[in-house]
Short mmCIF file of C-alpha atoms and ligand atoms in Angstrom, two decimals:
data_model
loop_
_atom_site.label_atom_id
_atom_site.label_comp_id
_atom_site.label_asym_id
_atom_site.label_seq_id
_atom_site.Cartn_x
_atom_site.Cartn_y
_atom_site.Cartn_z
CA UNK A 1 -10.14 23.94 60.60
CA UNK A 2 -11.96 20.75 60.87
CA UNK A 3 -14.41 21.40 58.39
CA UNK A 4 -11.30 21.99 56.29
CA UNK A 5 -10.06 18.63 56.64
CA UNK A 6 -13.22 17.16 56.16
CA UNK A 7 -13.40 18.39 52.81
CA UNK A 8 -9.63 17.25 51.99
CA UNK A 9 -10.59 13.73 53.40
CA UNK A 10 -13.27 13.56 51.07
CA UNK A 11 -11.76 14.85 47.95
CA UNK A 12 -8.61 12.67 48.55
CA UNK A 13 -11.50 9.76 48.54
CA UNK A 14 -12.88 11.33 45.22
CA UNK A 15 -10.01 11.22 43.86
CA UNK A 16 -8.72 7.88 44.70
CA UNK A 17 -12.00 6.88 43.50
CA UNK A 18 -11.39 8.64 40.08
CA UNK A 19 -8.03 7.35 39.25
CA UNK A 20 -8.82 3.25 40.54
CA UNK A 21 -11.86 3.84 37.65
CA UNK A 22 -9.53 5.52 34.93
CA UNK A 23 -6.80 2.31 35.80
CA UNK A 24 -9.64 -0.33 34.88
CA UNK A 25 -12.33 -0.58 32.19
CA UNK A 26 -12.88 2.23 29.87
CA UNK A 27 -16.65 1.15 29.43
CA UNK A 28 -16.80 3.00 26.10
CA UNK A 29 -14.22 1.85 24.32
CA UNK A 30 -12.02 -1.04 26.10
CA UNK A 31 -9.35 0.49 25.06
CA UNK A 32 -7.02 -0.38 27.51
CA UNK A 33 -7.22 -3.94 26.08
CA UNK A 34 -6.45 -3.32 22.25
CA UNK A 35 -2.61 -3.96 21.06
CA UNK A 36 -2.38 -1.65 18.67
CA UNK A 37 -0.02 -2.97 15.48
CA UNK A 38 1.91 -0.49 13.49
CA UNK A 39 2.53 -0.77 10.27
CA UNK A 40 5.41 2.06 8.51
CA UNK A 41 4.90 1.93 4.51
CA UNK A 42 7.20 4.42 2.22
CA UNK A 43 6.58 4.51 -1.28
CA UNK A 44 8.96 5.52 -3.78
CA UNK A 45 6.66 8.08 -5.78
CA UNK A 46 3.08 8.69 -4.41
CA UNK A 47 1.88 10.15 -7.20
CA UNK A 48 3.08 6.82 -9.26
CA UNK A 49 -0.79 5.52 -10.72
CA UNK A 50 0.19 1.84 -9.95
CA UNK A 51 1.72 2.82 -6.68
CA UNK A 52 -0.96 4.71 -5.15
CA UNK A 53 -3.49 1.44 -6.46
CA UNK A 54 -1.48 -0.54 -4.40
CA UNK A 55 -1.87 2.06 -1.33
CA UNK A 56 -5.34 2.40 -1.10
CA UNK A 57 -5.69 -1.65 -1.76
CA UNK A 58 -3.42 -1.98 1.53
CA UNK A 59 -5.15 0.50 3.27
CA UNK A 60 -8.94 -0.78 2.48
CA UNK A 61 -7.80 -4.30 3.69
CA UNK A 62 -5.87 -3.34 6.77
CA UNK A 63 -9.38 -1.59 7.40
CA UNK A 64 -11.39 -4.58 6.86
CA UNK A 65 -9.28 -6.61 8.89
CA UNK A 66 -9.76 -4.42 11.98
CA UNK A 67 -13.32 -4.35 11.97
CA UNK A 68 -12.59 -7.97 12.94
CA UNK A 69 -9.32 -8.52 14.37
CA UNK A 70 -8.75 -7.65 18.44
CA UNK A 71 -5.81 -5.50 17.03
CA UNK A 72 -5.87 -1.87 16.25
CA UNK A 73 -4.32 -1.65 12.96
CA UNK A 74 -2.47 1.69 12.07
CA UNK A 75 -0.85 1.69 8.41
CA UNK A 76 1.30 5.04 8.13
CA UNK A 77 2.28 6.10 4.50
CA UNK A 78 4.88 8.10 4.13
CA UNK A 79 5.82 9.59 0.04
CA UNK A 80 9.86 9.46 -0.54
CA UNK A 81 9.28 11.76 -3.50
CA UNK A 82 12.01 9.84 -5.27
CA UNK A 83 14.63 10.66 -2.71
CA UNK A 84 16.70 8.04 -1.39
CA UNK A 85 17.74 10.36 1.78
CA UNK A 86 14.01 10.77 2.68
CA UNK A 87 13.36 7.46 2.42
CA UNK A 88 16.56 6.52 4.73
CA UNK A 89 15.00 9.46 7.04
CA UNK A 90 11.23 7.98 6.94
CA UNK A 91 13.01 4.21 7.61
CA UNK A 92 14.98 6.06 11.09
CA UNK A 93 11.64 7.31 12.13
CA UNK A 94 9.67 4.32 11.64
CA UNK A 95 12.51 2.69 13.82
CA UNK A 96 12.45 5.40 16.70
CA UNK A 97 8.77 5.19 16.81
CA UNK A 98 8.74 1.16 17.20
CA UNK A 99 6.69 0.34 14.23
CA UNK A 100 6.05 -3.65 14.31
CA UNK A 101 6.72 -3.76 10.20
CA UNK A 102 8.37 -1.46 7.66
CA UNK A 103 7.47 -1.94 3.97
CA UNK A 104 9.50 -0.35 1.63
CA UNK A 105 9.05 0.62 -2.18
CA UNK A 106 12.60 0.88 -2.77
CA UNK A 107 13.50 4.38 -4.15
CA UNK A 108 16.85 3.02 -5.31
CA UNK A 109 17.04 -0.70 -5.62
CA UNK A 110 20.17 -1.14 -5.98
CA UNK A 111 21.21 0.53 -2.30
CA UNK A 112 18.49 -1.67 0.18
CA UNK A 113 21.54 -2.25 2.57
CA UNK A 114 21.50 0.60 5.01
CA UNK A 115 17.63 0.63 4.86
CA UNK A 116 18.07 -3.36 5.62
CA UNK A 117 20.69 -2.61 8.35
CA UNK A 118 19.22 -0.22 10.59
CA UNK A 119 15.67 -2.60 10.32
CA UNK A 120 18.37 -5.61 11.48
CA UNK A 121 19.92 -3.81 14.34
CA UNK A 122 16.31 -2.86 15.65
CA UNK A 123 14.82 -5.96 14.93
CA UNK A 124 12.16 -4.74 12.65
CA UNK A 125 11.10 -7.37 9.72
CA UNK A 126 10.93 -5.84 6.35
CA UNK A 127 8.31 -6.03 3.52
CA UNK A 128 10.00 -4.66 0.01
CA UNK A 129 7.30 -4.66 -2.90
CA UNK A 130 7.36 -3.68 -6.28
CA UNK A 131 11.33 -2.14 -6.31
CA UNK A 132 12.78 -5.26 -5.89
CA UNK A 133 16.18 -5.44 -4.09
CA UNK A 134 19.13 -7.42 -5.42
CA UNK A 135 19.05 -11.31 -4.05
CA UNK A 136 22.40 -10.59 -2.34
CA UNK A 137 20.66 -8.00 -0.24
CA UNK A 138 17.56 -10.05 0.25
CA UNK A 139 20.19 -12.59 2.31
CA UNK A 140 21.43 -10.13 4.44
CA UNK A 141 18.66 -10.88 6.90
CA UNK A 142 15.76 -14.13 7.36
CA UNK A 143 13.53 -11.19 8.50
CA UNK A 144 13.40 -9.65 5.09
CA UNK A 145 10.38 -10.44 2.43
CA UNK A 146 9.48 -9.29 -1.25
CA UNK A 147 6.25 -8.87 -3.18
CA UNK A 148 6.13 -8.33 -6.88
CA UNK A 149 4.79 -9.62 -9.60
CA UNK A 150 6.14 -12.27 -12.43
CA UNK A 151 7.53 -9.82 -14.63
CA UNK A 152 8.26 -12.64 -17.35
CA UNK A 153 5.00 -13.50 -17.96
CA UNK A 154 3.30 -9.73 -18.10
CA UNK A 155 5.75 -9.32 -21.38
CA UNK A 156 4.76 -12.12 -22.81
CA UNK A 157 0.63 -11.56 -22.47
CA UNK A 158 1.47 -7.94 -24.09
CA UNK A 159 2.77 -9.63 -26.54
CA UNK A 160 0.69 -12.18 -27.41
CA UNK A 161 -2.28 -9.68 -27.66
CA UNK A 162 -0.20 -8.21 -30.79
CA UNK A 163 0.19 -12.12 -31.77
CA UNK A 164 -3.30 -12.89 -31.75
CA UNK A 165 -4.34 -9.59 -33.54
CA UNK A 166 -1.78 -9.95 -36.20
CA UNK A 167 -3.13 -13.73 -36.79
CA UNK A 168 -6.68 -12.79 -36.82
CA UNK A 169 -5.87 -10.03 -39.24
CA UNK A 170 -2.83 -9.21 -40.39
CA UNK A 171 -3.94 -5.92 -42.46
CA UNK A 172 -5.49 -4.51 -38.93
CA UNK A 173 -1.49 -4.26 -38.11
CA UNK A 174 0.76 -4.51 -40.76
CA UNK A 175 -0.51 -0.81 -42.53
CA UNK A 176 2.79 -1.01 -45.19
CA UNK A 177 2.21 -4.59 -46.20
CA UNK A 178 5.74 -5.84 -46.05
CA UNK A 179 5.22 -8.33 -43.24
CA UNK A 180 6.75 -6.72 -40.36
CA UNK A 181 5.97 -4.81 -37.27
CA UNK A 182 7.34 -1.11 -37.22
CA UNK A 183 7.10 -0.52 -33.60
CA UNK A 184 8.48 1.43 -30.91
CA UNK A 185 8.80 0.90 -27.32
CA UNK A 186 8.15 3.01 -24.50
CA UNK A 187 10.27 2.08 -21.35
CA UNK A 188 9.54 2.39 -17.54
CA UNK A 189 12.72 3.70 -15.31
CA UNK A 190 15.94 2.20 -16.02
CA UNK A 191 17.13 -0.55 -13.74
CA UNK A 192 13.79 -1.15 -12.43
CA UNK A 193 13.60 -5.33 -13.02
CA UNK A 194 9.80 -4.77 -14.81
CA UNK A 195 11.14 -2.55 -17.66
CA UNK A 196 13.79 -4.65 -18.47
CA UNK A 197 12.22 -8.05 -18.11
CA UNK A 198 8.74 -7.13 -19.94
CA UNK A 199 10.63 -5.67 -22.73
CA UNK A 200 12.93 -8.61 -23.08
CA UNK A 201 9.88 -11.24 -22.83
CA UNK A 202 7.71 -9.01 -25.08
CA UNK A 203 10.08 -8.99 -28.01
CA UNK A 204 11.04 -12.40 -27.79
CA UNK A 205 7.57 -13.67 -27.51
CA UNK A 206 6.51 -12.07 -30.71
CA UNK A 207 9.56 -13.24 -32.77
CA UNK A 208 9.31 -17.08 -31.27
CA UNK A 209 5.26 -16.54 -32.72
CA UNK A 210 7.67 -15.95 -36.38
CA UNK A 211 6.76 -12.63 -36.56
CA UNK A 212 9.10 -10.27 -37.56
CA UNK A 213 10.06 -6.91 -35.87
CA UNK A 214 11.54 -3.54 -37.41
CA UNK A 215 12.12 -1.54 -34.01
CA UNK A 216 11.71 2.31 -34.79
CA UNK A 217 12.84 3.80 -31.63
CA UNK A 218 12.87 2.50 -28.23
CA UNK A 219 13.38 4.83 -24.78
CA UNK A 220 12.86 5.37 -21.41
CA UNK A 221 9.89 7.66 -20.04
CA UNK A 222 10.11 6.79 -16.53
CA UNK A 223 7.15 5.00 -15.96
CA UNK A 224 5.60 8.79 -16.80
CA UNK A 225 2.33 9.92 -18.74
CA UNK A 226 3.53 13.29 -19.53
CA UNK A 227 7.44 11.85 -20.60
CA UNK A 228 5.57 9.44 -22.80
CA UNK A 229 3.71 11.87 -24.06
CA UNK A 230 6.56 13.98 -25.24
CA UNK A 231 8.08 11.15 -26.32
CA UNK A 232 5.58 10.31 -28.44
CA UNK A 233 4.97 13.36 -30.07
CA UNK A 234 8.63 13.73 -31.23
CA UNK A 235 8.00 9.90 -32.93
CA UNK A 236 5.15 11.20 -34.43
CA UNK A 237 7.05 13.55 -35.97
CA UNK A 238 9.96 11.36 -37.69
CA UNK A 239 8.07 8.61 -38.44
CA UNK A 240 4.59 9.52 -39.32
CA UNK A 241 2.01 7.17 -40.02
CA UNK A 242 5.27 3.99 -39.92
CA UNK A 243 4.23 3.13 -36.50
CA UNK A 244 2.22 0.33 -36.65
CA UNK A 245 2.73 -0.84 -33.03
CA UNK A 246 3.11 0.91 -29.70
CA UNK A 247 4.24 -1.03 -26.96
CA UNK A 248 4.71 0.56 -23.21
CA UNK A 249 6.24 -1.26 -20.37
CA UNK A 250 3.09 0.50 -18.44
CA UNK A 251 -0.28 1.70 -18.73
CA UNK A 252 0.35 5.33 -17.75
CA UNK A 253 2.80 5.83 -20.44
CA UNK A 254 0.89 4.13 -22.86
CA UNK A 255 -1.94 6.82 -21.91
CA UNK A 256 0.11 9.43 -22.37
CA UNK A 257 1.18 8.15 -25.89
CA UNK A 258 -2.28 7.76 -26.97
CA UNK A 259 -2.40 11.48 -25.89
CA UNK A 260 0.27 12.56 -28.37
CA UNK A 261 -1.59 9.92 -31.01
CA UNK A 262 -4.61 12.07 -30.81
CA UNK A 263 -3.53 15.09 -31.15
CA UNK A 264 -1.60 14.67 -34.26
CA UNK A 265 -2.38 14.21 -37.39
CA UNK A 266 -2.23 10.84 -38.49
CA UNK A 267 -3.08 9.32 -41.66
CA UNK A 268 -5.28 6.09 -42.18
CA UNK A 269 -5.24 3.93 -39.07
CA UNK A 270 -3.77 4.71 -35.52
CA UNK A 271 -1.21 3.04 -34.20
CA UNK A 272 -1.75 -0.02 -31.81
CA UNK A 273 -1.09 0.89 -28.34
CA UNK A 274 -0.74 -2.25 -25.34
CA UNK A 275 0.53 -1.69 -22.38
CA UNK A 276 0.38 -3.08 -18.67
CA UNK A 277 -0.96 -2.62 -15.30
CA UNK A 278 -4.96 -2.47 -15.71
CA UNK A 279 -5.60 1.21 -13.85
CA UNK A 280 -8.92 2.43 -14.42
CA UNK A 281 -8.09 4.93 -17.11
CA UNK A 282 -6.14 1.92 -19.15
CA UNK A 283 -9.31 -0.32 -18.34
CA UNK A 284 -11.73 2.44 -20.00
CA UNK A 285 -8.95 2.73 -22.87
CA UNK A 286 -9.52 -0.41 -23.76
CA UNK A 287 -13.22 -0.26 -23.59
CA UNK A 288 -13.40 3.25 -25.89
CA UNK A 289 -10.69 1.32 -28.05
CA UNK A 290 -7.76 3.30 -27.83
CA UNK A 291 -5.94 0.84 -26.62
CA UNK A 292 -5.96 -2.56 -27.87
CA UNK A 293 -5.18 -4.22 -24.84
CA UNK A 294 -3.95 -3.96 -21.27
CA UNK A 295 -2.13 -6.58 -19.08
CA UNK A 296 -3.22 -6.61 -15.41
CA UNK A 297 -0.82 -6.65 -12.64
CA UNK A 298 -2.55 -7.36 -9.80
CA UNK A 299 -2.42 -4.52 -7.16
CA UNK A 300 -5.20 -6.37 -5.03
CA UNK A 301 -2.97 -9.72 -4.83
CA UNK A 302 -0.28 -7.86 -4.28
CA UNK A 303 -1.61 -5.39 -1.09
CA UNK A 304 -3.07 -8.61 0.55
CA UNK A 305 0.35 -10.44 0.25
CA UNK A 306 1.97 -7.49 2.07
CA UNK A 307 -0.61 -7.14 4.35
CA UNK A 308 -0.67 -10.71 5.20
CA UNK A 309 2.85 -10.91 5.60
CA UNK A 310 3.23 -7.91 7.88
CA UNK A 311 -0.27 -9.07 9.64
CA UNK A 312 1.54 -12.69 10.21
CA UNK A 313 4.46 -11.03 11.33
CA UNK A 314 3.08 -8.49 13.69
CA UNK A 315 0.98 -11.02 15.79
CA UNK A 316 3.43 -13.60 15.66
CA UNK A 317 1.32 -16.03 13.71
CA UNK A 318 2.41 -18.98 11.33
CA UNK A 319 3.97 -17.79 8.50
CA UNK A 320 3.47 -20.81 6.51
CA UNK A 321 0.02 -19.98 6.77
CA UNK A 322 0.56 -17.73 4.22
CA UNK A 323 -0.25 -18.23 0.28
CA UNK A 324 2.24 -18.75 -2.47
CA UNK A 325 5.26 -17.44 0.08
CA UNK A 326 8.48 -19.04 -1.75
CA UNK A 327 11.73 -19.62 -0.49
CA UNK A 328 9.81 -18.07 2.63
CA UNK A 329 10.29 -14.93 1.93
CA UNK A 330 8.98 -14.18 -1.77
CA UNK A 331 5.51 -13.71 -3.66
CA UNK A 332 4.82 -12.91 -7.11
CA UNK A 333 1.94 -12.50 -8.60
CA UNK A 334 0.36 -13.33 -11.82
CA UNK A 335 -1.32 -11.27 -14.64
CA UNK A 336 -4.58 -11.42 -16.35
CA UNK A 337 -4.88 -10.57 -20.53
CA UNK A 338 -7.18 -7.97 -21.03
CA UNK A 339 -8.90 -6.98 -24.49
CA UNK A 340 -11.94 -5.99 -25.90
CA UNK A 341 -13.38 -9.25 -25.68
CA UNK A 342 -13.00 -9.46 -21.37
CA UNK A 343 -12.38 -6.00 -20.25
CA UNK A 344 -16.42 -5.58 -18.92
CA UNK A 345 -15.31 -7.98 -16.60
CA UNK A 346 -12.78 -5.85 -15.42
CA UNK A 347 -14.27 -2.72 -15.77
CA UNK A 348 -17.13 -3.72 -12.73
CA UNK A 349 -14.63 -4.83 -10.18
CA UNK A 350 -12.00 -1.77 -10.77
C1 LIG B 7 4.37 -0.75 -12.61
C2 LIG B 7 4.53 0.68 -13.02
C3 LIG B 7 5.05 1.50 -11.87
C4 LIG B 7 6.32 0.89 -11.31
C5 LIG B 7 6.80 1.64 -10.10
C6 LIG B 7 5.69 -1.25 -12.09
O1 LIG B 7 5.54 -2.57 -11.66
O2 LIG B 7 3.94 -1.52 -13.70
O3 LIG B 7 3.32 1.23 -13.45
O4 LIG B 7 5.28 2.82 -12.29
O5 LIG B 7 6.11 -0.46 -11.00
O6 LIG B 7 7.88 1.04 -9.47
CA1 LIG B 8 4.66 -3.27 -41.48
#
């Protein structure tokens, strides 16, 4: 009996002893010290090129800053898959988890208000990029931010790559000789503000330069390879060898046009193909000269300004701190013309 209770007495010392140790330092990883930030980000499309650039961009810096921040930064991306009821379901998880930030690549820009309501009521700033929500939504809330890029301007560099061509040699364009451009146009989703800006600006740019336009055809492929692609083909077909010009509110489509350009059979000189974004494959495009020219929207700029923001946020730090913010709560970025002539440059860094 008493040796009995010895032994108790000394395991309820042992473990006394264990717990007081678990309750301070963790000598191998401090880990009871480290705020962990959480950062919820759900994407309209995954599987969108310029969306998944932006992703990894986001995720490499959020990685970088760690390895010298006393936070433990967690980015979780969720894929929406082009539903707007998933992405309302990935917003109310984010919430009941108690994410610090949500960013949001709107599915439906048009319809940010519930997403913007629930984030209000649970007091959970939001970072919209690329998808970007109506201005009387973006009042709804001083917690609410927006990253994009100056869609204006990325129409007008596409076109002025067709303007400076066309100046430098007009025959290297104009294959009919009558002094217009036959073109068509290849358009990203309808109602996103990028396809409808940077085909306004694009057209108007080249006619301001006095160049005249004959549009062929002009359609939507979604901001899609393979819809471009089909697209093109069935152009091909009606109007043969009259395309002179190609122009695609993206790169990806304008890859998947120079697809259907190679395999059909076109007489004398291809069509010029520009379009906009600066992925990779458009990059090498342009090297291999399939692509006269590319217009980069910058995914890098755009990940650190949403990373910044949500950084900022997250650790309560001074938001004024942070570069090109306007009206506090917007950043666009700015493009970069790409051709022949640069692209090298481009082509190292991608
Ligand atoms: C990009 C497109 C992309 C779209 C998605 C645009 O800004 O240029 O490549 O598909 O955003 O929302
Ligand atoms: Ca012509």
């Amino acid at each position: 009996m008493r040796l009995i209770k010895k032994l108790s007495g000394i395991l309820t010392v042992f473990s006394i002893f264990t717990s007081l140790s678990a309750c301070t330092a963790n000598p191998i990883n401090n880990s009871y010290s480290v705020k962990e930030i959480k950062i919820g980000v759900t994407l309209y499309k995954q599987d969108d090129a310029f969306i998944s650039t932006i992703t990894k961009n986001i995720e490499d810096i959020a990685k970088e800053k760690e390895s010298n921040s006393k936070y433990k930064i967690t980015i979780d991306v969720v894929d929406a898959k082009g539903s707007s009821s998933n992405q309302s379901n990935q917003v109310d998880k984010f919430v009941s988890q108690n994410y610090d930030i949500i960013c949001v690549n709107l599915v439906d820009r048009t319809a940010a208000s519930m997403i913007i309501d629930k984030a209000k009521l649970a007091n959970i700033p939001i970072v919209f990029f690329n998808r970007e929500p109506v201005e009387e939504d973006m009042q709804r809330w001083n917690k609410l931010y927006y990253v994009g890029a100056q869609a204006e301007q990325s129409g007008e560099m596409q076109a002025n790559i067709i303007v400076n061509a066309y100046k430098k040699d007009i025959s290297s364009i104009d294959k009919n000789g009558d002094g217009k451009i036959q073109y068509v146009m290849i358009e990203g989703e309808p109602g996103h503000q990028d396809s409808s800006i940077r085909t306004e600006y694009c057209i108007k740019t080249i006619t301001q330069n006095g160049i005249e336009l004959e549009k062929l055809a002009d359609d939507t492929a979604n901001w899609q390879s393979a819809q471009a692609s089909t697209k093109m083909t069935q152009w091909i077909k009606e109007f043969g060898d009259k395309i002179e010009v190609v122009f695609s509110n993206n790169d990806d489509m304008a890859l998947g046009a120079i697809n259907a350009i190679n395999n059909a059979n076109i007489i004398g000189n291809k069509p010029l193909v520009v379009g906009i974004d600066g992925i990779p494959k458009a990059l090498e495009a342009v090297k291999n000269g399939s692509m006269i020219g590319t217009i980069i929207n910058d995914s890098k700029a755009q990940a650190k300004a949403i990373f910044d923001i949500s950084y900022t946020l997250a650790t309560h730090g001074n938001m004024n701190s942070i570069e090109g913010l306007e009206k506090g709560k917007y950043i666009r970025t700015s493009h970069t013309e790409v051709t022949s002539d640069n692209v090298d440059l481009y082509l190292e860094n991608k």
